[in-house]
């Protein structure tokens, strides 16, 4: 049982480049989400999904796209990277409904130059 | 939407002392309040949580209290140890959903 996995662990992009951050979970969780973590700002929700085929925006969605074709995978796409997207990105998953623990992946540290 | 404020942003205590971190929330419909610990370079991990139908919950050296009327909740760590040094985040979840709104974190340093 690997839990929540993310790839890559580190990435450096140039402004304007695109990339996809991968997230997968093997716990059969319906709910998956993406957060970004910046110094002094805590973790902010980017996008989330309550099941395959269903996604919605969080607090800071601009510049990011997501899709959920399977229960296991929830990739995050940066279409045209900007320096403001330099951050640490965490994926998380849980069972659907209030009060369930959310499990976080190990994170991806992204730098945009 | 929900807004969670957390204080203090940094906290330094002597080993063996107690540490208290406080959070307030804005949405009276919030009903689940987890606390996460994040060590340097690691992922956040749940250490304790409380639901709105409970006023206090304890797990060994850590406890959480909730005051629904005042809309605030607190994390209490007793007999602090160096391994308690980390960043602690509070969060709130509204209604029956899963969306976590985090506080901005508290850097706890336990000094020998």
Short mmCIF file of C-alpha atoms in Angstrom, two decimals:
data_model
loop_
_atom_site.label_atom_id
_atom_site.label_comp_id
_atom_site.label_asym_id
_atom_site.label_seq_id
_atom_site.Cartn_x
_atom_site.Cartn_y
_atom_site.Cartn_z
CA UNK A 1 0.00 0.00 0.00
CA UNK A 2 1.94 3.02 -1.30
CA UNK A 3 -0.59 5.63 -0.11
CA UNK A 4 -0.37 8.91 -2.06
CA UNK A 5 2.51 9.23 -4.50
CA UNK A 6 3.69 12.26 -6.46
CA UNK A 7 6.17 12.74 -9.29
CA UNK A 8 8.49 14.44 -9.84
CA UNK A 9 9.98 15.44 -6.48
CA UNK A 10 11.78 18.43 -7.94
CA UNK A 11 11.31 20.37 -11.17
CA UNK A 12 12.78 23.52 -12.68
CA UNK A 13 10.88 25.18 -15.53
CA UNK A 14 11.45 28.24 -17.63
CA UNK A 15 8.70 30.84 -17.90
CA UNK A 16 6.15 29.75 -20.49
CA UNK A 17 6.93 26.05 -20.36
CA UNK A 18 4.22 23.52 -19.56
CA UNK A 19 4.30 20.43 -17.42
CA UNK A 20 2.13 17.95 -15.55
CA UNK A 21 2.52 17.04 -11.91
CA UNK A 22 1.42 13.49 -11.30
CA UNK A 23 -0.55 12.25 -8.29
CA UNK A 24 -1.81 8.74 -7.61
CA UNK A 25 -3.38 6.96 -4.65
CA UNK A 26 -4.10 3.29 -4.01
CA UNK A 27 -6.57 3.66 -1.13
CA UNK A 28 -9.71 3.85 -3.30
CA UNK A 29 -10.38 7.38 -2.07
CA UNK A 30 -13.11 9.30 -3.86
CA UNK A 31 -11.80 12.75 -2.86
CA UNK A 32 -8.52 14.11 -4.22
CA UNK A 33 -7.11 17.60 -4.10
CA UNK A 34 -4.11 19.77 -4.92
CA UNK A 35 -2.59 22.38 -2.61
CA UNK A 36 0.27 24.80 -3.01
CA UNK A 37 2.39 25.79 -0.04
CA UNK A 38 4.15 29.13 0.11
CA UNK A 39 6.09 30.59 3.07
CA UNK A 40 3.81 32.31 5.57
CA UNK A 41 0.65 31.41 3.65
CA UNK A 42 -0.12 27.88 4.73
CA UNK A 43 -1.60 25.47 2.23
CA UNK A 44 -4.05 26.81 -0.31
CA UNK A 45 -6.46 24.65 -2.30
CA UNK A 46 -5.98 24.76 -6.07
CA UNK A 47 -8.45 22.19 -7.43
CA UNK A 48 -10.30 19.21 -6.06
CA UNK A 49 -12.32 16.23 -7.24
CA UNK A 50 -15.07 14.19 -5.58
CA UNK A 51 -14.85 11.32 -8.04
CA UNK A 52 -13.87 10.27 -11.53
CA UNK A 53 -15.06 12.78 -14.10
CA UNK A 54 -15.81 15.50 -11.52
CA UNK A 55 -13.49 18.40 -10.74
CA UNK A 56 -13.93 21.83 -9.23
CA UNK A 57 -11.94 24.94 -8.44
CA UNK A 58 -10.47 25.76 -5.08
CA UNK A 59 -9.11 29.02 -3.70
CA UNK A 60 -6.28 29.62 -6.22
CA UNK A 61 -7.15 27.84 -9.53
CA UNK A 62 -5.79 30.33 -12.07
CA UNK A 63 -3.01 28.94 -14.25
CA UNK A 64 -3.77 25.31 -13.40
CA UNK A 65 -5.89 22.60 -15.00
CA UNK A 66 -6.90 19.19 -13.66
CA UNK A 67 -8.72 16.10 -14.84
CA UNK A 68 -9.88 12.92 -13.12
CA UNK A 69 -10.30 10.06 -15.57
CA UNK A 70 -9.79 7.34 -12.94
CA UNK A 71 -10.29 7.05 -9.20
CA UNK A 72 -6.54 6.58 -8.69
CA UNK A 73 -5.02 9.48 -10.65
CA UNK A 74 -5.37 13.25 -10.39
CA UNK A 75 -2.78 15.12 -12.50
CA UNK A 76 -2.20 18.87 -12.23
CA UNK A 77 -1.23 20.71 -15.41
CA UNK A 78 0.57 24.02 -15.71
CA UNK A 79 -0.11 25.27 -19.22
CA UNK A 80 2.30 28.23 -19.25
CA UNK A 81 4.47 28.40 -16.15
CA UNK A 82 5.05 31.74 -14.42
CA UNK A 83 7.51 32.66 -11.64
CA UNK A 84 4.50 33.18 -9.34
CA UNK A 85 3.89 29.43 -9.56
CA UNK A 86 7.18 28.67 -7.82
CA UNK A 87 5.98 26.70 -4.81
CA UNK A 88 5.73 23.30 -3.17
CA UNK A 89 2.74 21.33 -4.43
CA UNK A 90 0.97 18.68 -2.38
CA UNK A 91 -1.66 16.23 -3.49
CA UNK A 92 -4.04 14.78 -0.89
CA UNK A 93 -6.81 12.19 -0.82
CA UNK A 94 -9.52 10.94 1.51
CA UNK A 95 -12.83 9.15 1.63
CA UNK A 96 -15.75 11.36 0.66
CA UNK A 97 -17.70 13.11 3.40
CA UNK A 98 -16.80 15.26 6.35
CA UNK A 99 -14.47 14.11 9.07
CA UNK A 100 -12.18 11.77 7.16
CA UNK A 101 -8.41 12.12 7.43
CA UNK A 102 -6.77 13.53 4.34
CA UNK A 103 -3.51 11.85 3.39
CA UNK A 104 -0.85 13.94 1.74
CA UNK A 105 1.70 12.96 -0.87
CA UNK A 106 5.43 13.77 -0.41
CA UNK A 107 5.20 16.97 -2.45
CA UNK A 108 6.76 18.42 -5.60
CA UNK A 109 9.09 21.40 -5.30
CA UNK A 110 8.68 23.50 -8.44
CA UNK A 111 10.87 26.43 -9.43
CA UNK A 112 9.98 28.65 -12.39
CA UNK A 113 12.78 30.90 -13.65
CA UNK B 1 -16.11 30.91 2.33
CA UNK B 2 -14.31 29.74 5.42
CA UNK B 3 -11.43 31.78 6.86
CA UNK B 4 -9.10 30.29 9.48
CA UNK B 5 -6.68 32.45 11.43
CA UNK B 6 -3.83 30.95 13.46
CA UNK B 7 -1.63 32.41 16.21
CA UNK B 8 1.19 32.70 17.01
CA UNK B 9 3.22 32.34 13.85
CA UNK B 10 6.29 31.30 15.86
CA UNK B 11 6.53 29.78 19.33
CA UNK B 12 9.63 28.91 21.30
CA UNK B 13 9.40 26.86 24.52
CA UNK B 14 11.79 25.08 26.82
CA UNK B 15 11.79 21.30 26.80
CA UNK B 16 9.19 20.03 29.25
CA UNK B 17 7.04 23.16 29.06
CA UNK B 18 3.59 23.30 27.48
CA UNK B 19 2.76 24.87 24.12
CA UNK B 20 -0.59 26.28 23.03
CA UNK B 21 -1.57 27.23 19.47
CA UNK B 22 -4.87 28.98 18.82
CA UNK B 23 -7.10 29.19 15.75
CA UNK B 24 -10.32 30.98 14.96
CA UNK B 25 -12.75 30.23 12.15
CA UNK B 26 -15.43 32.28 10.45
CA UNK B 27 -18.01 29.82 9.14
CA UNK B 28 -20.41 28.63 11.82
CA UNK B 29 -21.25 25.64 9.57
CA UNK B 30 -17.71 24.25 9.98
CA UNK B 31 -17.85 20.98 11.88
CA UNK B 32 -14.49 19.24 11.59
CA UNK B 33 -11.14 20.64 12.74
CA UNK B 34 -7.94 18.69 12.09
CA UNK B 35 -4.42 19.59 13.17
CA UNK B 36 -1.44 18.72 10.99
CA UNK B 37 2.25 18.55 11.87
CA UNK B 38 4.81 19.19 9.18
CA UNK B 39 8.48 18.49 9.76
CA UNK B 40 11.06 20.25 7.60
CA UNK B 41 10.94 18.99 4.04
CA UNK B 42 8.17 16.49 4.80
CA UNK B 43 4.47 16.20 4.08
CA UNK B 44 1.78 17.38 6.54
CA UNK B 45 0.53 14.57 8.77
CA UNK B 46 -2.60 14.50 10.89
CA UNK B 47 -1.89 14.45 14.62
CA UNK B 48 -5.35 15.00 16.12
CA UNK B 49 -8.78 16.17 15.06
CA UNK B 50 -12.05 17.19 16.68
CA UNK B 51 -15.64 17.28 15.54
CA UNK B 52 -18.10 20.01 16.44
CA UNK B 53 -20.14 17.78 18.74
CA UNK B 54 -17.15 17.38 21.08
CA UNK B 55 -15.57 20.04 23.29
CA UNK B 56 -12.23 18.39 23.97
CA UNK B 57 -10.16 15.47 22.76
CA UNK B 58 -6.89 14.15 24.13
CA UNK B 59 -4.26 11.77 22.81
CA UNK B 60 -1.32 11.27 25.17
CA UNK B 61 0.58 14.59 25.30
CA UNK B 62 -1.60 16.44 22.80
CA UNK B 63 -5.12 17.75 23.24
CA UNK B 64 -7.50 19.92 21.27
CA UNK B 65 -10.30 22.07 22.65
CA UNK B 66 -13.18 23.58 20.71
CA UNK B 67 -15.42 26.53 21.61
CA UNK B 68 -18.22 26.64 19.04
CA UNK B 69 -19.79 29.77 20.49
CA UNK B 70 -16.59 31.76 20.15
CA UNK B 71 -15.57 29.88 16.98
CA UNK B 72 -12.11 29.06 18.15
CA UNK B 73 -10.10 25.90 18.80
CA UNK B 74 -6.70 25.28 20.30
CA UNK B 75 -3.92 22.70 20.27
CA UNK B 76 -2.22 21.93 23.57
CA UNK B 77 1.07 20.03 23.77
CA UNK B 78 2.31 19.12 27.24
CA UNK B 79 5.79 18.02 28.31
CA UNK B 80 7.27 19.19 25.03
CA UNK B 81 10.21 17.33 23.55
CA UNK B 82 12.73 18.30 20.84
CA UNK B 83 10.95 16.04 18.36
CA UNK B 84 7.85 18.22 18.72
CA UNK B 85 9.73 20.96 16.84
CA UNK B 86 7.85 21.42 13.54
CA UNK B 87 5.26 23.58 11.83
CA UNK B 88 1.71 22.98 13.01
CA UNK B 89 -1.34 23.80 10.90
CA UNK B 90 -4.94 24.01 12.00
CA UNK B 91 -7.75 23.60 9.48
CA UNK B 92 -11.51 23.70 9.22
CA UNK B 93 -13.98 21.80 7.07
CA UNK B 94 -17.44 23.19 6.35
CA UNK B 95 -20.57 21.08 6.35
CA UNK B 96 -20.27 17.51 5.15
CA UNK B 97 -17.61 18.25 2.59
CA UNK B 98 -13.89 17.62 2.36
CA UNK B 99 -12.47 21.03 1.53
CA UNK B 100 -9.81 21.94 4.07
CA UNK B 101 -9.16 25.62 4.82
CA UNK B 102 -5.80 25.90 6.56
CA UNK B 103 -4.41 28.42 8.97
CA UNK B 104 -1.06 29.97 8.09
CA UNK B 105 0.93 27.72 10.43
CA UNK B 106 2.91 27.96 13.67
CA UNK B 107 6.63 27.22 13.78
CA UNK B 108 7.20 25.52 17.15
CA UNK B 109 10.74 25.29 18.44
CA UNK B 110 11.46 23.24 21.54
CA UNK B 111 14.76 24.29 23.07
CA UNK B 112 16.91 22.10 25.28
#
